[in-house]
Structure formats: C-alpha cells, structure tokens
Tab-separated table of C-alpha atoms in Angstrom:
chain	number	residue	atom	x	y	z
J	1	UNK	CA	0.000	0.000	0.000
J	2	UNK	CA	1.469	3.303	-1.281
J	3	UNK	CA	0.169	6.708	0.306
J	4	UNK	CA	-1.980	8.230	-2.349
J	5	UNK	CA	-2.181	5.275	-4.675
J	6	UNK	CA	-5.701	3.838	-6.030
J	7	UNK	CA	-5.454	1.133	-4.098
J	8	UNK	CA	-4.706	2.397	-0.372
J	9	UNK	CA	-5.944	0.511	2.114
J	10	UNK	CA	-9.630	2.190	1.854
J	11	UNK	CA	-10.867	3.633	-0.978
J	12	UNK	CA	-10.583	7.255	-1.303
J	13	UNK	CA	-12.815	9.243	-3.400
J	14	UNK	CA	-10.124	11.410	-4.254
J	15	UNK	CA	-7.892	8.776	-6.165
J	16	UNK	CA	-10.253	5.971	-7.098
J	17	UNK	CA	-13.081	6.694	-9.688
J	18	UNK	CA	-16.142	6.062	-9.266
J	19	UNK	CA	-16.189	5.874	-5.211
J	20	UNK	CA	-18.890	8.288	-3.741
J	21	UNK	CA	-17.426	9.135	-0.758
J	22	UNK	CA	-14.861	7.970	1.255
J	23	UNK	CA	-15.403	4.677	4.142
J	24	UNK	CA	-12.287	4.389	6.261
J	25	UNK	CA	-13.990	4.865	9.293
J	26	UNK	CA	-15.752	0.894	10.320
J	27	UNK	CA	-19.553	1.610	9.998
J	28	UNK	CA	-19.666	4.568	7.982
J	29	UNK	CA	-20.664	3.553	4.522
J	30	UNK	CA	-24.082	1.755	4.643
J	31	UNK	CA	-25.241	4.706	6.528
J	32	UNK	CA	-23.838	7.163	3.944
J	33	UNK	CA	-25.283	5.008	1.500
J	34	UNK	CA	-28.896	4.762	2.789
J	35	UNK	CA	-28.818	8.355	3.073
J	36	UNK	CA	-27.870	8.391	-0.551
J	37	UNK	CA	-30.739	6.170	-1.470
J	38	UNK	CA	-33.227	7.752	0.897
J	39	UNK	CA	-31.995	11.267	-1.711
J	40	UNK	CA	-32.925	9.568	-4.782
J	41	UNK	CA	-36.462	7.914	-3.386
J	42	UNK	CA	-37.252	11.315	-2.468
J	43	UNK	CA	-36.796	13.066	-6.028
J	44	UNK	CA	-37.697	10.703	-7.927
J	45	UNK	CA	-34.051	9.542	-9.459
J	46	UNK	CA	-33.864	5.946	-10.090
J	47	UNK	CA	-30.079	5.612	-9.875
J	48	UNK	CA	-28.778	2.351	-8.216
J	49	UNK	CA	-26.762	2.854	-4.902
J	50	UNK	CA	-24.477	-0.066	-4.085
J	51	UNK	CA	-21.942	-0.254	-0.546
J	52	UNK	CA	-19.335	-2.830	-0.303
J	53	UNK	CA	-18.416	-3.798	3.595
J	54	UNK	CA	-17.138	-6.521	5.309
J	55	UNK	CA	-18.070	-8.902	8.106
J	56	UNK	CA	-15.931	-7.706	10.487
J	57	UNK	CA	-17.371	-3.880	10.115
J	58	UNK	CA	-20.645	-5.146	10.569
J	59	UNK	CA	-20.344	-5.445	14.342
J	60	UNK	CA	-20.340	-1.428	14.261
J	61	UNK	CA	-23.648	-0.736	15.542
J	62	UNK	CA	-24.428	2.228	13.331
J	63	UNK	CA	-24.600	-0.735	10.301
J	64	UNK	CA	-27.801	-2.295	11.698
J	65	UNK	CA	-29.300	1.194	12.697
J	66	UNK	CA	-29.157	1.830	8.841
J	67	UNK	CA	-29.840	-1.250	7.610
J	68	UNK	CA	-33.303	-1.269	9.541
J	69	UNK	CA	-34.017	2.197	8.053
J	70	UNK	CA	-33.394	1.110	4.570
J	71	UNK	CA	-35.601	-2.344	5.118
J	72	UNK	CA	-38.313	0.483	6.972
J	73	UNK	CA	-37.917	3.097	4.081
J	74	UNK	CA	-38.207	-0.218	1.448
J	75	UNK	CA	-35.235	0.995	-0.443
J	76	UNK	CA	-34.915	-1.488	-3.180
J	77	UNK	CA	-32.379	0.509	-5.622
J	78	UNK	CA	-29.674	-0.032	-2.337
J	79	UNK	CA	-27.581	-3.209	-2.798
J	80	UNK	CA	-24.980	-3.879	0.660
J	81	UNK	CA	-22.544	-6.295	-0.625
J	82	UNK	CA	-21.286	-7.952	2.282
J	83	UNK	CA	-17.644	-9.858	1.907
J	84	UNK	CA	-18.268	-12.615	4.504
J	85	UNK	CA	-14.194	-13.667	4.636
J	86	UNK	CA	-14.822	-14.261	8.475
J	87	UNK	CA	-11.803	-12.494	9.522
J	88	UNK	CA	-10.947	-9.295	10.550
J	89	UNK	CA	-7.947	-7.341	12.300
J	90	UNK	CA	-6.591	-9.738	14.922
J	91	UNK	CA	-8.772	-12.319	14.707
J	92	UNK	CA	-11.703	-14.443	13.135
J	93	UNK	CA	-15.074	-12.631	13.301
J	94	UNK	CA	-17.155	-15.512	15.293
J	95	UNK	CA	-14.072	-15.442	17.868
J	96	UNK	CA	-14.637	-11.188	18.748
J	97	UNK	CA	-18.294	-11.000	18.116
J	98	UNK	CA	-20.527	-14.168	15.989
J	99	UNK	CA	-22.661	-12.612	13.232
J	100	UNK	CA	-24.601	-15.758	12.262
J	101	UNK	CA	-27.102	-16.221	11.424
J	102	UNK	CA	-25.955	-13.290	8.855
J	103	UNK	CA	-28.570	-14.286	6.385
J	104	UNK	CA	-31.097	-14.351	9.105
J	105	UNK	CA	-30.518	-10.934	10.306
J	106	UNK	CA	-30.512	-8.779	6.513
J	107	UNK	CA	-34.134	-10.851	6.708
J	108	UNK	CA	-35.200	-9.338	9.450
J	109	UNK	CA	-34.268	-5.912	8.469
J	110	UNK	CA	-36.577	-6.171	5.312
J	111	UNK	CA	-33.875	-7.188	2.875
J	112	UNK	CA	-33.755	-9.392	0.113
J	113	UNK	CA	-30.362	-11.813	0.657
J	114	UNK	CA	-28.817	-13.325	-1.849
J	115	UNK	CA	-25.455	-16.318	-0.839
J	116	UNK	CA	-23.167	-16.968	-3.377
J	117	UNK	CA	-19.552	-17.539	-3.751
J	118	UNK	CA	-18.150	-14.133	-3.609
J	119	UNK	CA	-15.041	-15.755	-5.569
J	120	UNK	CA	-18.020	-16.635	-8.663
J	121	UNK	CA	-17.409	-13.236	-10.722
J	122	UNK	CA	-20.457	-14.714	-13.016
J	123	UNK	CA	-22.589	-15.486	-9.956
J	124	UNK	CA	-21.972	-11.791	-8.238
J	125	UNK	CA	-22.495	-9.656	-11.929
J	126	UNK	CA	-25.302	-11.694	-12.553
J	127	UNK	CA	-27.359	-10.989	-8.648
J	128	UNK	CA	-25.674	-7.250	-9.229
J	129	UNK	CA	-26.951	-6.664	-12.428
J	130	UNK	CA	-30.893	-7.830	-11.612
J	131	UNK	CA	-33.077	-5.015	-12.071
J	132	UNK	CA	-34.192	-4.473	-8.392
J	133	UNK	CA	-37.538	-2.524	-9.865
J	134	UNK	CA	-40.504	-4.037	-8.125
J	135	UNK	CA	-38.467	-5.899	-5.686
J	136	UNK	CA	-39.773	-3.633	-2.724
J	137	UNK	CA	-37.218	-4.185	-0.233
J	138	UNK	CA	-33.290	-3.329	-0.319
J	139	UNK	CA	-30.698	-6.114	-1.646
J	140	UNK	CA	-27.799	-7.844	0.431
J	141	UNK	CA	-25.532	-9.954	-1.633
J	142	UNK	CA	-23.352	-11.989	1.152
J	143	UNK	CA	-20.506	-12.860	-0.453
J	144	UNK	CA	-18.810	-15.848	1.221
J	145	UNK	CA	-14.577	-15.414	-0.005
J	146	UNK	CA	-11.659	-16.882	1.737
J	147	UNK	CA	-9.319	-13.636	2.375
J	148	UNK	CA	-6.261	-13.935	0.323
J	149	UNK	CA	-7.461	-16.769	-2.094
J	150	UNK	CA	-5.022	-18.069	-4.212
J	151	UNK	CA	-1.964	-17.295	-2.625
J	152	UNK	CA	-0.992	-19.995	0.045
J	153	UNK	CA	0.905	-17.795	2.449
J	154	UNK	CA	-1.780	-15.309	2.836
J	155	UNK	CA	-4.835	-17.812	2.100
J	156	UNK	CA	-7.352	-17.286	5.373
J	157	UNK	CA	-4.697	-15.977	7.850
J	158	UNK	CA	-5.122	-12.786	9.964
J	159	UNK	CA	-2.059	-11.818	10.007
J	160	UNK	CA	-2.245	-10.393	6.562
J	161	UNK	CA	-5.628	-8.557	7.174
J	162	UNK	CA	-3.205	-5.322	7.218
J	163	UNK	CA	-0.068	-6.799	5.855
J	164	UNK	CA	1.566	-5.729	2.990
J	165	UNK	CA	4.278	-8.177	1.388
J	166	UNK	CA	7.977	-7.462	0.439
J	167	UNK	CA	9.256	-7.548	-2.593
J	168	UNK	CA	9.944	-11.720	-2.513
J	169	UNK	CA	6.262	-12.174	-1.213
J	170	UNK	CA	5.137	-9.722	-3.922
J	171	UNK	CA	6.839	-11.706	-6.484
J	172	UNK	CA	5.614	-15.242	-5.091
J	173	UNK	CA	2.415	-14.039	-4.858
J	174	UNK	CA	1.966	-12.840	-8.325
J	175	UNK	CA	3.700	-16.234	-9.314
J	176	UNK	CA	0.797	-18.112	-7.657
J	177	UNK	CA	-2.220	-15.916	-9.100
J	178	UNK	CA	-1.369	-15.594	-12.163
C-alpha cells in the first residue's frame, strides 16, 4: 500500500473513480449510502446505490441502525454487498463478536439476501446486475470469499488482514495468481 495510490488501504474518493465518498472509518458507509438512497427515493431519481463492507465492520452498531431504516424506508435501488471472509484485524469474526445467522438478520431488516460464492465473478455480476424494480425491499448480496485466495501464504490468515508483502512475497504471490 502506497500513500496516495488507487489502491490504499480504503478507498478514497479522491484517487479511485467512481467511489462516492470515502469509508475508512468501520460503519460509515451503509449509513452514507442509505442516506444516498433515501436522496434519490425522495426526487424521484432511479439511480442504483451499491456499498461494499465486510463482516468484520458489521459489528459497528451504526450498520444495523441503517440497515433497519433502509428495510423500513423499502429501499430497493440499495444493494450492501457484504464480503463474509470471516476475519478481521486480529482475529476471526465468530471469535470477537458471531454474526450468524448473517442471512437471518438482513431478513429481518426487510432485505432481500442473496449467498453466493463471492469468488463466482459470473454469480456476483449476474445478482448485481438484476433489475431491483418491483423488488420492494433493499438487496444484500453476502458474499462468502476466503481472504487472500489463491496465494498460500496469505490464504485465510489474519495476520495479513493489514499486511503488505515485500518484494519476494510480492513476487511469489503474483507467481501463484497468475
């Protein structure tokens, strides 16, 4: 991870097309985001609003507040795409605080939840690219991924949750992927 690169470690509005606004802070972005969709409900504008988090930001509280406004407000242009890699900094995410049922609780918010393999690039353009009119209730896509995938050193291990490889692991790792 450089300092003002595209890829930082969150994505910044500033360097990354197409981002919104900017999510480093945990539980930030689905709130943004309903408030986003809540805009275009209001006047009428039938753009699509879409928030990418992961599992382990979803035991921020202000996540759920949100999600039960957009399942209240029946915001069915918002898709949360969850990437449910059950790990987060320093540990697994059923060891700090258990989120399952996940599926369950989107439900119970009003949302319609799609599984699939979050690692199925057909799978996730294919539930992303459904035309949500008529739907009457928000999307969540939970994406089940192994973090790291593909490269065994770094395949589901916390420790690289913030890591960022040398030059030899940047070369081995490129060796394995591609």
């Amino acid at each position: 991870m450089q300092p003002l690169s595209m890829l930082n470690g969150h994505p910044n509005r500033n360097y990354l097309p197409g981002i919104e606004t900017n999510t480093g802070p945990l539980g930030h972005g689905l709130p943004v985001a309903v408030g986003i969709a809540i805009a275009g409900k209001l006047t009428g504008n039938d753009y699509r609003t879409f928030v990418l988090t992961g599992d382990g930001e979803l035991q921020e509280g202000s996540n759920w507040e949100a999600a039960m406004a957009a399942g209240h407000r029946k915001l069915e242009r918002l898709t949360v795409i969850v990437d449910r890699n059950r790990l987060q900094q320093g540990d697994r995410t059923e060891a700090t605080n258990g989120l399952d049922p996940l599926d369950d609780k989107w439900r119970a918010f009003g949302f319609h939840v799609e599984m699939i393999d979050g690692h199925d690039h057909a799978a996730l353009l294919d539930v992303l690219g459904a035309d949500p009119s008529g739907r009457g209730k928000p999307l969540c896509v939970i994406a089940n991924t192994i973090k790291g995938k593909g490269v065994s050193f770094m395949e589901d291990n916390v420790s690289w949750h913030h890591g960022v490889p040398n030059d030899d692991q940047f070369a081995q790792a490129m060796k394995e992927l591609i």
